[in-house]
Coordinates of C-alpha atoms and ligand atoms in Angstrom, one line a residue:
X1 CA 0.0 0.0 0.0
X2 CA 1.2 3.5 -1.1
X3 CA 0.7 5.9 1.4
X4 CA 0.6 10.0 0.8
X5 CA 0.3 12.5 3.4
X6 CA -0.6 15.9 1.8
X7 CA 0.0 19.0 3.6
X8 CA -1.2 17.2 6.5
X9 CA -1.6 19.6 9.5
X10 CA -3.1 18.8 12.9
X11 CA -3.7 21.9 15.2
X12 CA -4.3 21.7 19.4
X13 CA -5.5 25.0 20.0
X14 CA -3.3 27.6 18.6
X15 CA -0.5 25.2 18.8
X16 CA 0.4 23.6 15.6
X17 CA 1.3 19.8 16.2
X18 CA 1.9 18.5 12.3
X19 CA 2.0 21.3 10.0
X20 CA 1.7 21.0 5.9
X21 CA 3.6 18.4 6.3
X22 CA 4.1 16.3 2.8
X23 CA 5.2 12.5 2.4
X24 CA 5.1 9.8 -0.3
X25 CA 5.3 6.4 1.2
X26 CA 6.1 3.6 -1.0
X27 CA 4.4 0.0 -0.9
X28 CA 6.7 -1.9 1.2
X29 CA 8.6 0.7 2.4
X30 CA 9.6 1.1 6.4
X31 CA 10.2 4.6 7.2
X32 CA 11.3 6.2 10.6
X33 CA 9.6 9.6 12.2
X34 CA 12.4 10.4 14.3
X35 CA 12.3 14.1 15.9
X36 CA 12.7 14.8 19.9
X37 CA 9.9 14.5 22.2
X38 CA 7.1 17.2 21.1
X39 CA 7.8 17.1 17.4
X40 CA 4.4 16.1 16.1
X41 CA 5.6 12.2 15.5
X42 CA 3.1 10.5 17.4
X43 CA -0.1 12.9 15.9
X44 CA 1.1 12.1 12.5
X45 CA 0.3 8.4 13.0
X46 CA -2.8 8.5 15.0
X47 CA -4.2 10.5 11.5
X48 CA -2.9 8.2 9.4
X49 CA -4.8 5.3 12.2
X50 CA -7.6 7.5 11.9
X51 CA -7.6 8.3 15.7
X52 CA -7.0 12.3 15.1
X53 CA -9.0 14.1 12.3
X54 CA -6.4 16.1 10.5
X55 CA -7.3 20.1 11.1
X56 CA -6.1 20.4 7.1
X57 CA -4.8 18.0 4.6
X58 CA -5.0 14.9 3.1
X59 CA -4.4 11.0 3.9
X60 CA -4.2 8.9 1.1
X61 CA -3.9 4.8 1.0
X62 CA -2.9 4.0 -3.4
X63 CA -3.8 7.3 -4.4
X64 CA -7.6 7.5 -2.3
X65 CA -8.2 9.9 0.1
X66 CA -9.1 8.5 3.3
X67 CA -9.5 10.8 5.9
X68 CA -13.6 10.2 6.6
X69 CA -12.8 6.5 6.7
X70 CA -13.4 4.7 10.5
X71 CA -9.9 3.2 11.7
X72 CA -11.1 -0.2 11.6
X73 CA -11.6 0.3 8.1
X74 CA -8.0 1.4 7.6
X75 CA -6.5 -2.4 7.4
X76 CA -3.7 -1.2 9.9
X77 CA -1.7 -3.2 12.8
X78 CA -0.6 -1.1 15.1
X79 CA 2.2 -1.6 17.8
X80 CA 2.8 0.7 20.9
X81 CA 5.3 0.8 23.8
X82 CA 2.7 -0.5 26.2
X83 CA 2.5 -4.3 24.6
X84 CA -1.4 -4.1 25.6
X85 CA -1.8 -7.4 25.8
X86 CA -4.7 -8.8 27.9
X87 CA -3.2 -10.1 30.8
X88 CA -6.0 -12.8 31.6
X89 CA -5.9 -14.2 28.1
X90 CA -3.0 -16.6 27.0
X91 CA -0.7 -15.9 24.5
X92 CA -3.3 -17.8 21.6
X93 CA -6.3 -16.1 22.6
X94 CA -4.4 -12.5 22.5
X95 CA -3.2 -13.1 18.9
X96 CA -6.3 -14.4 17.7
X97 CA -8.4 -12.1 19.4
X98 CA -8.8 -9.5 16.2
X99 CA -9.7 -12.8 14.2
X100 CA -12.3 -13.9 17.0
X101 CA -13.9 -10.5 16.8
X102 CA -14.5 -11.0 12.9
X103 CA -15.8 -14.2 13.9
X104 CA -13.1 -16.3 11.8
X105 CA -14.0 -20.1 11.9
X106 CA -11.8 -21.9 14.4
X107 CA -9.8 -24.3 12.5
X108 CA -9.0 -21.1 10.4
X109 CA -7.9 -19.3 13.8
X110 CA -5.9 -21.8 15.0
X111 CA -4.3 -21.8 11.3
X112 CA -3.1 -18.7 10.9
X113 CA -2.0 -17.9 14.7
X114 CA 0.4 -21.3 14.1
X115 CA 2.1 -19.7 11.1
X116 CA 2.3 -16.5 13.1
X117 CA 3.8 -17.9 16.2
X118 CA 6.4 -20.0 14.1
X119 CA 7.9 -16.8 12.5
X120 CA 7.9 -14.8 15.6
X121 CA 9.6 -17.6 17.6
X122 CA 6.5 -17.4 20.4
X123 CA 5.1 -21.1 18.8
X124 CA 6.0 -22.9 22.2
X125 CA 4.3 -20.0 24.3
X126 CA 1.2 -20.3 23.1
X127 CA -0.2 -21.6 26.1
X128 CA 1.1 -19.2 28.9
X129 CA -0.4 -15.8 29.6
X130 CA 1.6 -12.2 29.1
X131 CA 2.7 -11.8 32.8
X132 CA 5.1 -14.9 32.5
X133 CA 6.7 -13.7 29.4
X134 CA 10.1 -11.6 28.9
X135 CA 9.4 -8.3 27.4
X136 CA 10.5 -9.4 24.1
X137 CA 8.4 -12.0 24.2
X138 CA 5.2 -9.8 24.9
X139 CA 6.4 -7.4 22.4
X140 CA 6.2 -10.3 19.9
X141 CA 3.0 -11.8 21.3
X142 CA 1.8 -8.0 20.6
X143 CA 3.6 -8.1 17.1
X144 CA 2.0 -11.2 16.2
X145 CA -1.7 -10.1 17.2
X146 CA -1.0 -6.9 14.7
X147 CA 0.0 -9.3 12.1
X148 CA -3.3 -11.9 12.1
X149 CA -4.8 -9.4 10.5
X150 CA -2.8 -9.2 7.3
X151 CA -2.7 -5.4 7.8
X152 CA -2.0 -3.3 4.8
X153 CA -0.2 -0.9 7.0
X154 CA 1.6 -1.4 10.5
X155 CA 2.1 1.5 12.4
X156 CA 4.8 0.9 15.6
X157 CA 5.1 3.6 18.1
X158 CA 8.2 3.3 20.2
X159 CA 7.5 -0.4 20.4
X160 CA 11.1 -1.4 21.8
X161 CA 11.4 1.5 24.7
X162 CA 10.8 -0.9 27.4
X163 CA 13.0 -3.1 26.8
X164 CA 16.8 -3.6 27.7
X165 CA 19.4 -2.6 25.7
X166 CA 20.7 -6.2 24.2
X167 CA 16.8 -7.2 23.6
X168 CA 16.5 -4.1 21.8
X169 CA 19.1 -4.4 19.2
X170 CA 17.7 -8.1 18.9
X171 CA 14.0 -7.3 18.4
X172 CA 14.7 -4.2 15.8
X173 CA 16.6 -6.7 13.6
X174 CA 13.9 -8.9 14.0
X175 CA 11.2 -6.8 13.1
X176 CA 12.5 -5.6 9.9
X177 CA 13.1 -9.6 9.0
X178 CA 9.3 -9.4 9.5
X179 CA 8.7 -6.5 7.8
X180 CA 11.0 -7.6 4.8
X181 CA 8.9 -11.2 4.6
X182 CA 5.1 -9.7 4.9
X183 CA 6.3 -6.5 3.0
X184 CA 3.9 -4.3 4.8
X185 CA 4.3 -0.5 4.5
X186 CA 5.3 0.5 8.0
X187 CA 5.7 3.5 10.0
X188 CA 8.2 3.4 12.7
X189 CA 8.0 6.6 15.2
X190 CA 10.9 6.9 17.5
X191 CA 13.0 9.5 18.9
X192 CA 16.2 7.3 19.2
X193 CA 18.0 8.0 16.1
X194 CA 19.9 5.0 15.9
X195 CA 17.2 3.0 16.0
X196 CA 15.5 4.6 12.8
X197 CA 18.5 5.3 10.8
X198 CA 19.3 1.2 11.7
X199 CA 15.7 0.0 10.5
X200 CA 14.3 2.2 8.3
X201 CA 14.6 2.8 4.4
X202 CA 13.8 6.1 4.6
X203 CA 13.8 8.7 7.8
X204 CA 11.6 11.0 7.8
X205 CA 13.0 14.3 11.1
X206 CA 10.3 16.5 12.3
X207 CA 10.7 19.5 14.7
X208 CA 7.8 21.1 16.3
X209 CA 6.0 19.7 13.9
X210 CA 7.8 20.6 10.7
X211 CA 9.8 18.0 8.4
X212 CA 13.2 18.7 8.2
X213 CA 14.3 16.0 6.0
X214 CA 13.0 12.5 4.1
X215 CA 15.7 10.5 2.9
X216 CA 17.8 7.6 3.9
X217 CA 20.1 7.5 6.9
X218 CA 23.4 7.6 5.1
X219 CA 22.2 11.1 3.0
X220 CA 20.6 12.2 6.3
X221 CA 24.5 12.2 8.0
X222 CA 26.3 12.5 5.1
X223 CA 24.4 15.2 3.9
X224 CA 22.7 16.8 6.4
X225 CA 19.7 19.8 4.7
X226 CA 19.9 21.7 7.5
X227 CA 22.0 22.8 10.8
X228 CA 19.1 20.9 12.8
X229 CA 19.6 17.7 10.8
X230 CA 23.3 18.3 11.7
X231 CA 23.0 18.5 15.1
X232 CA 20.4 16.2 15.8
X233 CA 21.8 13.5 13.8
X234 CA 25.5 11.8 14.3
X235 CA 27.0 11.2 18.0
X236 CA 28.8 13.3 19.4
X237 CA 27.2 15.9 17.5
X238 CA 28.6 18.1 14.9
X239 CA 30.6 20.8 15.7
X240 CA 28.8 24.2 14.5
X241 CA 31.2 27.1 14.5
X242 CA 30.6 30.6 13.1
X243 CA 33.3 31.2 10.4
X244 CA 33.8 33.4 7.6
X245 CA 34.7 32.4 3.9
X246 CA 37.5 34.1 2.0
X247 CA 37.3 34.0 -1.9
X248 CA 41.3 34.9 -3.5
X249 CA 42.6 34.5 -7.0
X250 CA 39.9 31.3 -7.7
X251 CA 40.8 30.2 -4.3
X252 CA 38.3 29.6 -1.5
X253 CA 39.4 29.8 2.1
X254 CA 37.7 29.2 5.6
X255 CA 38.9 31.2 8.7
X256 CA 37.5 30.1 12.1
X257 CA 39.3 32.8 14.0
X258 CA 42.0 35.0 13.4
X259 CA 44.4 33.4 12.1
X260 CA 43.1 30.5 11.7
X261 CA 42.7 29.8 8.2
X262 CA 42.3 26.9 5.5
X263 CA 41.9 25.7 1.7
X264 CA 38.4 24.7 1.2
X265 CA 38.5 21.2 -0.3
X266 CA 37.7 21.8 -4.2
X267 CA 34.7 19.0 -3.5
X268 CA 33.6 20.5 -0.4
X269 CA 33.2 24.0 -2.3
X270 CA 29.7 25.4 -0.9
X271 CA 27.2 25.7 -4.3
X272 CA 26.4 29.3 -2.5
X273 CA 28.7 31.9 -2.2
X274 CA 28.3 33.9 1.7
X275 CA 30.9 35.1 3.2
X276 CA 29.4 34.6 7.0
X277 CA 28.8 31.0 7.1
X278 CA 28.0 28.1 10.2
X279 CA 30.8 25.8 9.4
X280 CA 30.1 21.7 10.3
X281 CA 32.5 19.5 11.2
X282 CA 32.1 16.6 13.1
X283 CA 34.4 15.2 15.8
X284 CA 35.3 11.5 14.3
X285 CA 36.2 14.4 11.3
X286 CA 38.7 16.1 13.0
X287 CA 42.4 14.3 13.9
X288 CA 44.8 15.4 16.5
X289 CA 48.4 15.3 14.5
X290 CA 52.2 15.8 16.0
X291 CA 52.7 19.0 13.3
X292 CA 49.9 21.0 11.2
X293 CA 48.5 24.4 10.6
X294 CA 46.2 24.8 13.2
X295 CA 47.2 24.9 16.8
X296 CA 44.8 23.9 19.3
X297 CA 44.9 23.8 23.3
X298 CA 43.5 20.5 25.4
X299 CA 40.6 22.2 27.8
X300 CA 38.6 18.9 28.5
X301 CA 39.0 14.8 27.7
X302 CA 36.5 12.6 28.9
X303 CA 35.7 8.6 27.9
X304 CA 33.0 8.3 24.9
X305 CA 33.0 4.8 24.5
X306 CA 35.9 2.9 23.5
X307 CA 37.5 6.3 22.0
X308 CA 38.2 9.9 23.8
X309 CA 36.3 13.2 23.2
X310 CA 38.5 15.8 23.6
X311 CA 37.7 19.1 23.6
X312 CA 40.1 22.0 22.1
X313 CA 40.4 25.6 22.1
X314 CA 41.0 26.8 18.7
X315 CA 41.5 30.2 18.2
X316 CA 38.6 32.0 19.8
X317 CA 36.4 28.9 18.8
X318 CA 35.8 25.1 20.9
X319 CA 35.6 22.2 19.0
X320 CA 35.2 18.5 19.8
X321 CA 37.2 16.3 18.6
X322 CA 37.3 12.5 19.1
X323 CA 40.2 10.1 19.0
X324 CA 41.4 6.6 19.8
X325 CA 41.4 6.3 23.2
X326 CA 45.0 5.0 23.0
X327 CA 46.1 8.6 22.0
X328 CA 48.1 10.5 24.9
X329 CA 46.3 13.3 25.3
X330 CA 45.3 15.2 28.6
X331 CA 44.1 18.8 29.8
X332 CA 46.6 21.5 29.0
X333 CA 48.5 19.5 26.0
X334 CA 49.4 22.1 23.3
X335 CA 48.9 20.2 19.9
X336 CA 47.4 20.7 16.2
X337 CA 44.5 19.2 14.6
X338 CA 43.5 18.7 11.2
X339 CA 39.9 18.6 9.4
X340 CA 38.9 15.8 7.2
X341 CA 38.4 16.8 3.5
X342 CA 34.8 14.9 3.2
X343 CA 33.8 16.2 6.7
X344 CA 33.6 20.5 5.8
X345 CA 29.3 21.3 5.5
X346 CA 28.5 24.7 5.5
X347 CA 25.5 26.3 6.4
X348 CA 23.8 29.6 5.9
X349 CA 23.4 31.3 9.6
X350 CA 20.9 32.9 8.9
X351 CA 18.2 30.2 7.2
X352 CA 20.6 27.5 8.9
X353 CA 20.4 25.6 5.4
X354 CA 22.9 24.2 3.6
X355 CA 24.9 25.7 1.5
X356 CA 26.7 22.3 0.2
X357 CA 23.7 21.8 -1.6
X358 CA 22.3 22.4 -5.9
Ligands
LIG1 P1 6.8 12.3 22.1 O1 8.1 11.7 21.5 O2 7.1 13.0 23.4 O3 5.7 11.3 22.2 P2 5.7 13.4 19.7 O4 6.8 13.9 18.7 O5 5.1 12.2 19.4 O6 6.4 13.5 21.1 P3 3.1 14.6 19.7 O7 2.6 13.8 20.8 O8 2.7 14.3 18.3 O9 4.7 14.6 19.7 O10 2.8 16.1 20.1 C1 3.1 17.2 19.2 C2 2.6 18.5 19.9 O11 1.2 18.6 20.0 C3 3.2 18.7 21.3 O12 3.4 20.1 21.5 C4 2.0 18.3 22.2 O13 2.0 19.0 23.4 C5 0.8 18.7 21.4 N1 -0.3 17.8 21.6 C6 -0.4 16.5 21.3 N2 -1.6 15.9 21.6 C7 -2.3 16.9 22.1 C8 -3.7 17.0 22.6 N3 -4.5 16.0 22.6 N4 -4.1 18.2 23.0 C9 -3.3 19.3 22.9 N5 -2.0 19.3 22.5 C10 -1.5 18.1 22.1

């Protein structure tokens, strides 16, 4: 099922939730909306589930408006945080329930929630209730009871919150195997980025209820539209430094401070000429080396995993820069650092768009 969201805009109030926001879903696709709390993810689905009446707009399923259409209607399986699962019921009379409702013959029942159970791995639970489950085992109990119903559309909202760290990583790869074998069109909302930019073919940011960006994860770092994407996107974020572009004989040149000053990489050229710019770099793009061109002063190192993020004093400017944790380095050290070619964005300060960007 294709789904299209035309400037879709929900409004609470004088607050605007979604707004005009525009998306092309393909059939089969999984997409992510991924923005921080408050960004208008969560109302965006409960239109397309037909729990909110969008305020404007229009929800399409393969090219047909939908919006006056009841949710059970929809043909959607939707999966939430909460598992919801009835607790009294055992694990074959929760999946089957939406097929019991519809009155489904038994043998038909029993059928189907076999089939289910085998592919989510639950087929030897089907006789225990929810409360003596794992949370990844509820979460596919829950999964499965979306699934009976051959949905044309799964909707999941934060379904892997609750659970631990190691079952997380676990269930997301298992639910895109799902997704991948049934081939439903799915909408993922999260605001854990590495979680949509892991599952997802397409990510789709929103910030108080504006999209930001709709592409796939490696675009969204690589190339990030905006200084929000920027930010938001990548860990530790990027560095965002106010700098000033100097165009001589052909040549173009970055100063961060004075005297700080660099070739711009021929490839990183911005297509738009400004001569105030927000320049991007992020940390894993910047190296600490013995001798270079710009000097830079240790102020801070702390552990970031398995490497170090240290933080410099260049110039008048900070930036974060992150290293193998092997490296000697320690508050005070005097030392140079270097930028990565394929790591310089630049953005307008004003707009905060890119200016890497036709
Ligand atoms: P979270 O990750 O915290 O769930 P979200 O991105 O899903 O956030 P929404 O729940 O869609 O965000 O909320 C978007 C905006 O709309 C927020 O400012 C929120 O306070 C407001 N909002 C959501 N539901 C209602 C409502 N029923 N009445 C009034 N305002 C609402």
């Amino acid at each position: 099922m294709e789904i299209s969201l035309e400037h879709l805009t929900k409004k609470f109030g004088n607050v605007y939730a979604v707004k005009d926001l525009n998306l092309h879903i393909r059939d089969g696709e999984f997409i992510a909306l991924l923005g921080p709390s408050g960004c208008g993810k969560t109302t965006t689905m409960l239109m397309i589930a037909g729990i909110y009446k969008p305020t404007k707009g229009f929800i399409k399923f393969d090219g047909k408006v939908i919006n006056n259409l009841e949710p059970r209607d929809r043909n959607i399986g939707m999966v939430f945080q909460s598992y919801a699962l009835y607790p009294h019921m055992t694990v074959y009379e929760n999946i089957t329930f939406p097929l019991k409702l519809k009155k489904v013959p038994k043998a038909e029942m029993e059928k189907e929630c076999k089939n289910i159970a085998r592919l989510l791995q639950i087929d030897h639970l089907l006789n225990r209730k929810p409360g003596e489950l794992s949370g990844g085992q509820q979460q596919r109990v829950a999964l499965g009871r979306a699934l009976i119903k051959k949905p044309k559309v799964l909707l999941f909202d934060e379904p892997l919150s609750n659970l631990d760290a190691r079952l997380r990583i676990s269930m997301r790869r298992f639910i895109k195997e799902i997704q991948r074998e049934f081939g439903i069109t799915s909408i993922y909302v999260t605001h854990d980025q590495e979680e949509a930019m892991t599952m997802a073919d397409r990510v789709a940011v929103m910030k108080d209820g504006v999209l930001q960006a709709f592409t796939t994860a490696d675009k969204l770092h690589d190339e990030p539209e905006n200084i929000f994407i920027a930010h938001f996107i990548g860990n530790p974020p990027m560095n965002l430094i106010d700098a000033e572009l100097i165009e001589e004989k052909g040549k173009l040149y970055l100063s961060i401070s004075r005297n700080i000053r660099m070739r711009v990489p021929e490839k990183r050229r911005p297509k738009v000429f400004k001569k105030k710019v927000k320049f991007g770099i992020r940390p894993y793009d910047v190296e600490i080396i013995e001798r270079g061109r710009i000097p830079a002063k240790v102020l801070f190192v702390e552990f970031f995993g398995k490497e170090l993020l240290v933080l410099c004093k260049v110039g008048d400017k900070e930036i974060q820069v992150l290293v193998p944790a092997k490296l000697d380095v320690k508050e005070g050290d005097n030392l140079f650092i270097e930028f990565k070619e394929s790591g310089f964005h630049f953005f307008d300060p004003d707009t905060g768009v890119s200016l890497c960007k036709g």
